[in-house]
GROMACS .gro file of C-alpha atoms in nm:
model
  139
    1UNK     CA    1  15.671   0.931  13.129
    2UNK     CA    2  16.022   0.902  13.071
    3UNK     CA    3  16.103   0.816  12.714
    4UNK     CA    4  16.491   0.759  12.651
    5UNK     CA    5  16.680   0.448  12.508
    6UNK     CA    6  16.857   0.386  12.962
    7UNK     CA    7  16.648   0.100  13.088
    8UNK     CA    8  16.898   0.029  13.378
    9UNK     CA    9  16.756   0.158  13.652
   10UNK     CA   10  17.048   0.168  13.913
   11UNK     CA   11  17.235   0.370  13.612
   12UNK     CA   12  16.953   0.576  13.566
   13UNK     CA   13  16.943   0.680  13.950
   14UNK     CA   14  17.312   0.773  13.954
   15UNK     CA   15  17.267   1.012  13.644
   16UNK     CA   16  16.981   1.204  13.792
   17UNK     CA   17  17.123   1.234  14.128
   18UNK     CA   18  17.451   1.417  13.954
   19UNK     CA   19  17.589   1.781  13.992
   20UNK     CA   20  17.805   1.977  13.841
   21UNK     CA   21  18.155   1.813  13.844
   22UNK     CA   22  18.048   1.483  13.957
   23UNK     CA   23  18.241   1.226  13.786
   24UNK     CA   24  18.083   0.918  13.614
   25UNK     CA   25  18.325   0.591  13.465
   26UNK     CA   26  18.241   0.388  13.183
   27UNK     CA   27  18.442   0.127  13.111
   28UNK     CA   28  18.567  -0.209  13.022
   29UNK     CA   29  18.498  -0.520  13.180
   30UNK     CA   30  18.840  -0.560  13.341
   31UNK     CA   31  18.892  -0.154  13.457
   32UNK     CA   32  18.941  -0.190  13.844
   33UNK     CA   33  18.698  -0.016  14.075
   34UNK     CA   34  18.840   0.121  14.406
   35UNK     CA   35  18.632   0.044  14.701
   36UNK     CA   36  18.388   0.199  14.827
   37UNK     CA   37  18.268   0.336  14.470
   38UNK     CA   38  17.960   0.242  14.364
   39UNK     CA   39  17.980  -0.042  14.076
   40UNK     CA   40  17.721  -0.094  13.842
   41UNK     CA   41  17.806  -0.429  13.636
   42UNK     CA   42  17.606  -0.413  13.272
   43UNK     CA   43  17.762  -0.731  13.104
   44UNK     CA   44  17.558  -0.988  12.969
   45UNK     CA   45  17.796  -1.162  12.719
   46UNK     CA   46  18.154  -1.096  12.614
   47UNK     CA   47  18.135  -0.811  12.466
   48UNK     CA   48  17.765  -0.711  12.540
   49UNK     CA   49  17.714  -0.375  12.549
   50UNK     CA   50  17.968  -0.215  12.419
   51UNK     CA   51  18.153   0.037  12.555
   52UNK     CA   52  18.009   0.262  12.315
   53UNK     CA   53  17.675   0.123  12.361
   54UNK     CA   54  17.627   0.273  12.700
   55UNK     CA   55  17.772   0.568  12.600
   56UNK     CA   56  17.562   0.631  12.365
   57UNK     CA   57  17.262   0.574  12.624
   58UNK     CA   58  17.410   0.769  12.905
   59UNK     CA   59  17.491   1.101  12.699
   60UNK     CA   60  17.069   1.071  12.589
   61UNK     CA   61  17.062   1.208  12.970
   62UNK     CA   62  17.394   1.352  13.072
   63UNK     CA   63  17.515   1.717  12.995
   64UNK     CA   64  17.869   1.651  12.952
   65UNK     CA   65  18.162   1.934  13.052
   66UNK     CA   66  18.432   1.739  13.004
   67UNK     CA   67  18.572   1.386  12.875
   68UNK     CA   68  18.884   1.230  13.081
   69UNK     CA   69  19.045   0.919  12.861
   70UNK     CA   70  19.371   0.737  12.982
   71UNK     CA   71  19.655   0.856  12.718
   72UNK     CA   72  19.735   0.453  12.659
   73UNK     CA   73  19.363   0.479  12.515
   74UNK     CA   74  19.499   0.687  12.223
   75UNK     CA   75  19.809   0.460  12.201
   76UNK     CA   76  19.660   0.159  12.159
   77UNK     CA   77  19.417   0.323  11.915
   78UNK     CA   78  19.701   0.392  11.664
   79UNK     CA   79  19.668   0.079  11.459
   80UNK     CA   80  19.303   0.211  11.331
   81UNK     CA   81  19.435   0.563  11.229
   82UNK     CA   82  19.693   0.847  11.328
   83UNK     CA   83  19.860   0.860  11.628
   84UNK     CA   84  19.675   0.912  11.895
   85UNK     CA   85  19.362   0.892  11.689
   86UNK     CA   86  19.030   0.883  11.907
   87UNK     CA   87  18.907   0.553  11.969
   88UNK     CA   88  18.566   0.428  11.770
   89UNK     CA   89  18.342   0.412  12.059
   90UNK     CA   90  18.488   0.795  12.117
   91UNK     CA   91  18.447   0.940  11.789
   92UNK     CA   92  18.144   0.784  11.683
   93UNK     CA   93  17.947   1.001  11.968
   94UNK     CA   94  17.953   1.282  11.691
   95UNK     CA   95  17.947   1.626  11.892
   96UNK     CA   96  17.786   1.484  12.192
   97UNK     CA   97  18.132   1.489  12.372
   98UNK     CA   98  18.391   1.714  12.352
   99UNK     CA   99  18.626   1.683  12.005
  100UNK     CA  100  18.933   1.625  12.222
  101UNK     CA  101  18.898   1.444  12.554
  102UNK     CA  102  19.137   1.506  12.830
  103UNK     CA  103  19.455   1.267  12.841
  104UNK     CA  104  19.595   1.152  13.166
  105UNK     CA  105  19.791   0.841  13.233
  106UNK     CA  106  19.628   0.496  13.319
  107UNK     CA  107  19.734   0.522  13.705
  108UNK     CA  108  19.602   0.881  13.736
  109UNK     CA  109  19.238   0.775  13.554
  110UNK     CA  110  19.273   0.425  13.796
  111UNK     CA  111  19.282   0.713  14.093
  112UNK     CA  112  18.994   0.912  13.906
  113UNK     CA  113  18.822   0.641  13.987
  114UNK     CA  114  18.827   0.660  14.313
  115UNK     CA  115  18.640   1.001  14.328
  116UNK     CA  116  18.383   0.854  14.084
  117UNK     CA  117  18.027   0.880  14.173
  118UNK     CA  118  17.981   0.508  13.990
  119UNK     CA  119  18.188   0.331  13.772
  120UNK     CA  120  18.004   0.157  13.489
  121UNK     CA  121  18.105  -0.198  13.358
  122UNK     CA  122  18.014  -0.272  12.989
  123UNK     CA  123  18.054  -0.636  12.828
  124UNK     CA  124  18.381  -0.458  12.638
  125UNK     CA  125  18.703  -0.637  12.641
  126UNK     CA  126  18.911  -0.377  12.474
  127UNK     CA  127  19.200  -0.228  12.618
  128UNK     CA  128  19.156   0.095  12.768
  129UNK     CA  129  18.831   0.130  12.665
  130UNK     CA  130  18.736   0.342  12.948
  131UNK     CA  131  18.630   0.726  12.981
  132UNK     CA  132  18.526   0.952  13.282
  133UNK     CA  133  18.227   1.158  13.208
  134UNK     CA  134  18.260   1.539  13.417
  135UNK     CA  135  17.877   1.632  13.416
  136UNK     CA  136  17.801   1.980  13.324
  137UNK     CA  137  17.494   2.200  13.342
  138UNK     CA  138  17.234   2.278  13.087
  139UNK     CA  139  17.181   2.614  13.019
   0.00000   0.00000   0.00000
């Protein structure tokens, strides 16, 4: 029996169907998702989940290479911290995800998109709250 904290199961299905380099998108409620990607919508409320909420849920089952972030992420994070300061939802995933995530502009992660194997919609409503997951391998 499985016994982790992802109850969706559409989200659930897209995790254990991914390889190596398959790309998964969390984000916020407004990112834009190209056509033909699969979209799985999670918001119940304004803000419900969080961003980091289903972050925290999909790294439970998700080996994680590498960590993509728009660099007007770390820009608009500067008010909390140091420029270019990770983001909350980021840093609070301890050393689940790589220290330092990838930066690439907002149009480039927009196209990232695109090659996404889903893009997951959170309840967030922060700007550029949005990261591409790169699965790895466990071994």
């Amino acid at each position: 029996m499985k016994r982790s904290p992802l109850l969706n199961i559409e989200l659930s299905q897209v995790i254990a169907g991914m390889g190596h380099g398959d790309v998964l998108v969390i984000g916020d409620a407004g990112l834009p998702v190209p056509p033909g990607v699969r979209r799985i919508d999670l918001a119940v409320a304004q803000g419900v989940p969080t961003v980091a909420q289903v972050l925290a849920a999909v790294l439970s089952e998700l080996q994680v290479e590498r960590a993509v972030v728009a660099s007007e992420c770390l820009s608009a994070n500067e008010g909390s911290g140091a420029k270019g300061a990770l983001p909350d939802w980021y840093a609070s995933q301890g050393d689940r995800l790589p220290a330092a995530p990838q930066s690439i502009s907002h149009e480039d992660f927009k196209a990232l998109t695109a090659r996404a194997v889903a893009v997951v919609r959170t309840g967030e409503f922060t700007p550029y709250a949005n990261v591409a997951l790169v699965s790895g391998v466990v071994f």
